Amino acid sequence: MKHTKWRFEVFSFFDYTGIAKHLSKMAEKGWMIEKIANTGWVYRKIEPQKLTFFVSYFPKASDFDPGPTEAQQMFHDFCGHTGWKLAVTAAQMQVFYNEQENPVPIETDPLLQIETIHAAAKKSFLPAHIFILLLGIINGFLCVLTWSSRPVQILANSANLFSGFAWIMLIAAVFIELGSYFLWRAKAKRLAAQDEFARTYSCSGIRLFILAAVLAGYVYWLADMLWNGSPLWKAIAVFVILFSAGLFLFVNGLKHFLQRRNVSRNMNRLITVISCIVVSQAVMGAVTFFFLHASQKGLFDGGLETYEHNGTEFSIYQDELPLTVEDLLGTARDGYVREHTGSESMLAAYYEMRQYPRYDLKDISNMPGLSYSVTEIRLPCLYEFCKNSLLNGPQDETEDGRTVYIHHFEPADPAPWQALDAYQIRWNGGMLDRYLLCYESRIIDICFDWKPTKEQMAVTAEKLSGQSSIFPVK
């Protein structure tokens, strides 16, 4: 028979009525709380019985204490004399239970209870949530800056989407937690004036929903990274998972080890924090050096050939491209590098393709290049947004209200491209051979090293408009 049970609970720190009600239900099912930690709650098997639980708070307690302080032990003894038995402690939270049907409550002064909870909240709950909120706002601001500079690439990147979504959910969770706490505190003060206690606001359902949503987003990002990511990014994803889990276990293990050694609260906190910073920085530095060195040595390039030019080593990519110089000019020549990169998500995909001659060739001037990007919109309502973002990429420069540098797209004839709309770049005094072509679910940004003919425009449409697939990046 199983004698212990582990559960991941989602109660707020201050939700003493919700926690007490939950523990009473667990006791009726034959489970007594034994341990509350950030890794989960542990229950032990007991005979099913009806117990009354009460959650009290001891502001001077700390998660780094090697054991109950003298004042804390006196408080436990006082509660024991009135029939309340200590079930478990978790930093400032003290959980008691009573076998009597209508026990004398531990707290009799509602105003004192409010101030005790607030004093405990100021030790950990409030500082932690305010810090996370500020961190979320800073990251949100950085996300907005990134979004404004390259929105299409963000939409087509599952990692960026998950990161932005996770920060939004985290900020929402913090707002809900803090809002619930201060709403309860305001209500409790009003009732305390009438010598009444106020029940806490339970946010367990909302917390569970947010946690499930973030977990689903994380699973989607991880699956997409392991399936579509490059070898380098697969390795980075695996490292991030292992590093996060390892650091979490290391910090908690060190803290508990020092507690068992009866190390003082302040010394435990100092050693744990310094160790966390030193270990995390050392590991991150070592791993960053490894990834950079490995990338430079081509460890993640699948054994690509390289060549050296002017003291710099270059990789010779030979990726498959949906449209090549040979398709357009009909001549096959050696010495080209073909590079295919990009990313995709459930909302959009963004691929960049380049074909250019090696820099060490003597007749490089006689080898025209070709570069283009393909934006595939998978959610129709995002089409106009993506189109406008790409159109507004090139911007004229102005000074004192007058244009000093011309650089923008202008409408072009879409017929030769078999497109819905077509645009061409104007650059200062003339038109460049760079075009933005709009098809039903794709937008092509293509740049030629020569002036394309109508036949080449038709070939471009055939290869890129959507009749053929743009394969995902591996």
Short mmCIF file of N, CA and C in Angstrom, two decimals, residues 108-213:
data_model
loop_
_atom_site.label_atom_id
_atom_site.label_comp_id
_atom_site.label_asym_id
_atom_site.label_seq_id
_atom_site.Cartn_x
_atom_site.Cartn_y
_atom_site.Cartn_z
N THR A 108 -7.97 35.13 17.69
CA THR A 108 -9.21 35.68 18.23
C THR A 108 -9.38 37.16 17.93
N ASP A 109 -8.31 37.79 17.47
CA ASP A 109 -8.35 39.22 17.16
C ASP A 109 -8.16 39.38 15.65
N PRO A 110 -9.22 39.73 14.90
CA PRO A 110 -9.10 39.81 13.43
C PRO A 110 -8.10 40.85 12.96
N LEU A 111 -8.00 41.99 13.66
CA LEU A 111 -7.06 43.03 13.25
C LEU A 111 -5.62 42.55 13.45
N LEU A 112 -5.36 41.85 14.55
CA LEU A 112 -4.02 41.32 14.80
C LEU A 112 -3.66 40.27 13.75
N GLN A 113 -4.64 39.47 13.35
CA GLN A 113 -4.39 38.46 12.32
C GLN A 113 -3.99 39.13 10.99
N ILE A 114 -4.70 40.21 10.64
CA ILE A 114 -4.41 40.93 9.39
C ILE A 114 -2.99 41.46 9.39
N GLU A 115 -2.59 42.07 10.49
CA GLU A 115 -1.26 42.66 10.57
C GLU A 115 -0.18 41.57 10.62
N THR A 116 -0.49 40.43 11.25
CA THR A 116 0.47 39.32 11.28
C THR A 116 0.70 38.77 9.89
N ILE A 117 -0.39 38.57 9.13
CA ILE A 117 -0.26 38.06 7.76
C ILE A 117 0.50 39.06 6.90
N HIS A 118 0.22 40.35 7.09
CA HIS A 118 0.90 41.37 6.28
C HIS A 118 2.39 41.42 6.61
N ALA A 119 2.72 41.28 7.89
CA ALA A 119 4.12 41.27 8.29
C ALA A 119 4.84 40.06 7.67
N ALA A 120 4.17 38.90 7.63
CA ALA A 120 4.74 37.71 7.01
C ALA A 120 4.86 37.89 5.50
N ALA A 121 3.84 38.51 4.90
CA ALA A 121 3.86 38.71 3.44
C ALA A 121 5.00 39.63 3.03
N LYS A 122 5.33 40.60 3.87
CA LYS A 122 6.42 41.53 3.53
C LYS A 122 7.79 40.86 3.57
N LYS A 123 7.88 39.68 4.19
CA LYS A 123 9.16 38.98 4.26
C LYS A 123 9.50 38.27 2.95
N SER A 124 8.49 37.73 2.26
CA SER A 124 8.78 36.93 1.06
C SER A 124 7.76 37.12 -0.06
N PHE A 125 6.48 36.99 0.27
CA PHE A 125 5.42 37.01 -0.74
C PHE A 125 5.42 38.31 -1.54
N LEU A 126 5.35 39.45 -0.86
CA LEU A 126 5.27 40.73 -1.57
C LEU A 126 6.57 41.08 -2.30
N PRO A 127 7.75 40.99 -1.66
CA PRO A 127 8.98 41.32 -2.40
C PRO A 127 9.18 40.44 -3.64
N ALA A 128 8.90 39.14 -3.52
CA ALA A 128 9.09 38.24 -4.65
C ALA A 128 8.16 38.60 -5.81
N HIS A 129 6.91 38.87 -5.50
CA HIS A 129 5.95 39.18 -6.56
C HIS A 129 6.23 40.55 -7.19
N ILE A 130 6.63 41.51 -6.39
CA ILE A 130 6.96 42.83 -6.95
C ILE A 130 8.20 42.73 -7.84
N PHE A 131 9.18 41.94 -7.40
CA PHE A 131 10.39 41.75 -8.22
C PHE A 131 10.04 41.09 -9.56
N ILE A 132 9.21 40.05 -9.51
CA ILE A 132 8.80 39.37 -10.74
C ILE A 132 8.02 40.31 -11.65
N LEU A 133 7.18 41.14 -11.05
CA LEU A 133 6.40 42.10 -11.83
C LEU A 133 7.32 43.09 -12.55
N LEU A 134 8.31 43.63 -11.83
CA LEU A 134 9.25 44.56 -12.45
C LEU A 134 10.06 43.86 -13.55
N LEU A 135 10.48 42.62 -13.29
CA LEU A 135 11.22 41.86 -14.29
C LEU A 135 10.35 41.61 -15.52
N GLY A 136 9.07 41.31 -15.28
CA GLY A 136 8.15 41.09 -16.39
C GLY A 136 7.93 42.35 -17.22
N ILE A 137 7.82 43.49 -16.55
CA ILE A 137 7.63 44.75 -17.27
C ILE A 137 8.86 45.08 -18.12
N ILE A 138 10.06 44.86 -17.56
CA ILE A 138 11.30 45.11 -18.32
C ILE A 138 11.36 44.20 -19.54
N ASN A 139 11.10 42.90 -19.34
CA ASN A 139 11.13 41.96 -20.47
C ASN A 139 10.02 42.26 -21.47
N GLY A 140 8.87 42.72 -20.97
CA GLY A 140 7.79 43.10 -21.88
C GLY A 140 8.19 44.27 -22.76
N PHE A 141 8.89 45.24 -22.16
CA PHE A 141 9.37 46.39 -22.92
C PHE A 141 10.37 45.96 -23.99
N LEU A 142 11.27 45.04 -23.62
CA LEU A 142 12.25 44.53 -24.59
C LEU A 142 11.56 43.75 -25.71
N CYS A 143 10.51 43.01 -25.35
CA CYS A 143 9.75 42.26 -26.37
C CYS A 143 9.07 43.22 -27.35
N VAL A 144 8.54 44.32 -26.82
CA VAL A 144 7.89 45.31 -27.69
C VAL A 144 8.90 45.92 -28.65
N LEU A 145 10.11 46.23 -28.15
CA LEU A 145 11.15 46.78 -29.02
C LEU A 145 11.52 45.79 -30.12
N THR A 146 11.67 44.52 -29.74
CA THR A 146 12.01 43.49 -30.73
C THR A 146 10.87 43.33 -31.73
N TRP A 147 9.66 43.34 -31.23
CA TRP A 147 8.48 43.18 -32.09
C TRP A 147 8.40 44.32 -33.10
N SER A 148 8.67 45.54 -32.66
CA SER A 148 8.56 46.69 -33.56
C SER A 148 9.62 46.67 -34.65
N SER A 149 10.78 46.05 -34.37
CA SER A 149 11.86 46.04 -35.35
C SER A 149 11.72 44.92 -36.37
N ARG A 150 11.21 43.75 -35.98
CA ARG A 150 11.06 42.63 -36.92
C ARG A 150 9.87 41.76 -36.51
N PRO A 151 8.67 42.27 -36.69
CA PRO A 151 7.47 41.55 -36.23
C PRO A 151 7.23 40.24 -36.95
N VAL A 152 7.51 40.17 -38.27
CA VAL A 152 7.26 38.94 -39.01
C VAL A 152 8.14 37.80 -38.49
N GLN A 153 9.42 38.11 -38.24
CA GLN A 153 10.32 37.08 -37.73
C GLN A 153 9.90 36.60 -36.34
N ILE A 154 9.31 37.49 -35.55
CA ILE A 154 8.83 37.10 -34.22
C ILE A 154 7.64 36.15 -34.35
N LEU A 155 6.70 36.48 -35.23
CA LEU A 155 5.53 35.62 -35.43
C LEU A 155 5.92 34.23 -35.90
N ALA A 156 7.02 34.14 -36.65
CA ALA A 156 7.44 32.87 -37.24
C ALA A 156 8.44 32.12 -36.36
N ASN A 157 8.60 32.54 -35.13
CA ASN A 157 9.57 31.90 -34.25
C ASN A 157 8.86 31.40 -33.00
N SER A 158 8.78 30.09 -32.83
CA SER A 158 8.05 29.52 -31.71
C SER A 158 8.68 29.89 -30.37
N ALA A 159 10.02 30.03 -30.33
CA ALA A 159 10.68 30.40 -29.08
C ALA A 159 10.29 31.81 -28.66
N ASN A 160 10.28 32.75 -29.61
CA ASN A 160 9.88 34.12 -29.30
C ASN A 160 8.42 34.20 -28.89
N LEU A 161 7.57 33.44 -29.59
CA LEU A 161 6.15 33.42 -29.23
C LEU A 161 5.94 32.88 -27.83
N PHE A 162 6.62 31.77 -27.51
CA PHE A 162 6.47 31.19 -26.18
C PHE A 162 7.00 32.13 -25.10
N SER A 163 8.16 32.76 -25.37
CA SER A 163 8.73 33.68 -24.39
C SER A 163 7.77 34.84 -24.11
N GLY A 164 7.25 35.45 -25.17
CA GLY A 164 6.31 36.55 -24.98
C GLY A 164 5.04 36.12 -24.26
N PHE A 165 4.52 34.95 -24.66
CA PHE A 165 3.31 34.42 -24.03
C PHE A 165 3.55 34.12 -22.55
N ALA A 166 4.71 33.52 -22.24
CA ALA A 166 5.01 33.17 -20.85
C ALA A 166 5.11 34.42 -19.98
N TRP A 167 5.75 35.48 -20.50
CA TRP A 167 5.87 36.71 -19.72
C TRP A 167 4.51 37.36 -19.51
N ILE A 168 3.65 37.32 -20.52
CA ILE A 168 2.30 37.87 -20.38
C ILE A 168 1.53 37.12 -19.29
N MET A 169 1.62 35.78 -19.33
CA MET A 169 0.93 34.96 -18.33
C MET A 169 1.50 35.20 -16.93
N LEU A 170 2.82 35.37 -16.85
CA LEU A 170 3.44 35.60 -15.55
C LEU A 170 3.01 36.95 -14.97
N ILE A 171 2.99 37.98 -15.81
CA ILE A 171 2.54 39.30 -15.34
C ILE A 171 1.08 39.24 -14.90
N ALA A 172 0.26 38.53 -15.68
CA ALA A 172 -1.15 38.39 -15.31
C ALA A 172 -1.30 37.67 -13.97
N ALA A 173 -0.50 36.61 -13.78
CA ALA A 173 -0.57 35.86 -12.52
C ALA A 173 -0.18 36.72 -11.33
N VAL A 174 0.86 37.52 -11.51
CA VAL A 174 1.32 38.40 -10.42
C VAL A 174 0.28 39.46 -10.10
N PHE A 175 -0.31 40.05 -11.14
CA PHE A 175 -1.36 41.05 -10.92
C PHE A 175 -2.54 40.44 -10.16
N ILE A 176 -2.92 39.23 -10.54
CA ILE A 176 -4.04 38.56 -9.89
C ILE A 176 -3.71 38.27 -8.43
N GLU A 177 -2.49 37.77 -8.17
CA GLU A 177 -2.07 37.46 -6.80
C GLU A 177 -2.07 38.72 -5.93
N LEU A 178 -1.39 39.76 -6.42
CA LEU A 178 -1.31 40.99 -5.63
C LEU A 178 -2.68 41.65 -5.48
N GLY A 179 -3.46 41.65 -6.57
CA GLY A 179 -4.80 42.23 -6.50
C GLY A 179 -5.67 41.50 -5.50
N SER A 180 -5.63 40.17 -5.53
CA SER A 180 -6.44 39.38 -4.59
C SER A 180 -6.02 39.64 -3.15
N TYR A 181 -4.71 39.75 -2.95
CA TYR A 181 -4.23 39.97 -1.59
C TYR A 181 -4.71 41.31 -1.04
N PHE A 182 -4.53 42.37 -1.82
CA PHE A 182 -4.90 43.69 -1.32
C PHE A 182 -6.41 43.88 -1.25
N LEU A 183 -7.17 43.20 -2.12
CA LEU A 183 -8.63 43.23 -2.00
C LEU A 183 -9.06 42.55 -0.71
N TRP A 184 -8.45 41.38 -0.44
CA TRP A 184 -8.78 40.69 0.81
C TRP A 184 -8.40 41.55 2.01
N ARG A 185 -7.24 42.16 1.97
CA ARG A 185 -6.77 42.97 3.10
C ARG A 185 -7.71 44.15 3.36
N ALA A 186 -8.17 44.80 2.29
CA ALA A 186 -9.10 45.93 2.46
C ALA A 186 -10.42 45.45 3.05
N LYS A 187 -10.93 44.32 2.53
CA LYS A 187 -12.18 43.78 3.05
C LYS A 187 -12.02 43.32 4.50
N ALA A 188 -10.89 42.67 4.80
CA ALA A 188 -10.65 42.17 6.15
C ALA A 188 -10.58 43.32 7.16
N LYS A 189 -10.02 44.44 6.75
CA LYS A 189 -9.95 45.59 7.67
C LYS A 189 -11.34 46.14 7.97
N ARG A 190 -12.20 46.16 6.93
CA ARG A 190 -13.57 46.65 7.16
C ARG A 190 -14.32 45.73 8.12
N LEU A 191 -14.18 44.41 7.94
CA LEU A 191 -14.87 43.47 8.82
C LEU A 191 -14.25 43.44 10.21
N ALA A 192 -12.92 43.69 10.28
CA ALA A 192 -12.26 43.69 11.59
C ALA A 192 -12.81 44.79 12.49
N ALA A 193 -13.24 45.88 11.88
CA ALA A 193 -13.84 46.97 12.66
C ALA A 193 -15.12 46.51 13.33
N GLN A 194 -15.74 45.44 12.77
CA GLN A 194 -16.95 44.87 13.36
C GLN A 194 -16.64 43.58 14.13
N ASP A 195 -15.32 43.37 14.37
CA ASP A 195 -14.84 42.19 15.10
C ASP A 195 -15.19 40.89 14.35
N GLU A 196 -15.10 40.94 13.01
CA GLU A 196 -15.37 39.76 12.19
C GLU A 196 -14.13 39.41 11.36
N PHE A 197 -14.02 38.10 11.06
CA PHE A 197 -12.92 37.62 10.22
C PHE A 197 -13.38 37.54 8.77
N ALA A 198 -12.47 37.80 7.85
CA ALA A 198 -12.79 37.75 6.42
C ALA A 198 -12.15 36.52 5.79
N ARG A 199 -12.93 35.82 4.97
CA ARG A 199 -12.38 34.69 4.24
C ARG A 199 -11.46 35.21 3.13
N THR A 200 -10.43 34.46 2.83
CA THR A 200 -9.48 34.87 1.79
C THR A 200 -10.05 34.56 0.40
N TYR A 201 -9.54 35.28 -0.59
CA TYR A 201 -9.92 35.04 -1.98
C TYR A 201 -9.06 33.91 -2.53
N SER A 202 -9.67 32.88 -3.03
CA SER A 202 -8.93 31.75 -3.59
C SER A 202 -8.73 31.95 -5.09
N CYS A 203 -7.49 31.91 -5.52
CA CYS A 203 -7.15 32.06 -6.95
C CYS A 203 -6.63 30.75 -7.54
N SER A 204 -6.92 29.64 -6.87
CA SER A 204 -6.35 28.36 -7.29
C SER A 204 -6.73 28.00 -8.71
N GLY A 205 -8.00 28.23 -9.08
CA GLY A 205 -8.44 27.88 -10.43
C GLY A 205 -7.71 28.69 -11.49
N ILE A 206 -7.58 30.00 -11.25
CA ILE A 206 -6.89 30.86 -12.21
C ILE A 206 -5.42 30.51 -12.29
N ARG A 207 -4.80 30.25 -11.12
CA ARG A 207 -3.39 29.88 -11.09
C ARG A 207 -3.16 28.58 -11.85
N LEU A 208 -4.05 27.63 -11.67
CA LEU A 208 -3.93 26.34 -12.35
C LEU A 208 -4.08 26.50 -13.85
N PHE A 209 -5.02 27.36 -14.28
CA PHE A 209 -5.22 27.62 -15.71
C PHE A 209 -3.97 28.25 -16.33
N ILE A 210 -3.41 29.26 -15.65
CA ILE A 210 -2.21 29.93 -16.16
C ILE A 210 -1.05 28.96 -16.23
N LEU A 211 -0.90 28.14 -15.20
CA LEU A 211 0.18 27.16 -15.19
C LEU A 211 0.03 26.16 -16.34
N ALA A 212 -1.20 25.69 -16.56
CA ALA A 212 -1.45 24.74 -17.65
C ALA A 212 -1.19 25.37 -19.00
N ALA A 213 -1.58 26.64 -19.17
CA ALA A 213 -1.36 27.34 -20.43
C ALA A 213 0.13 27.51 -20.72
#
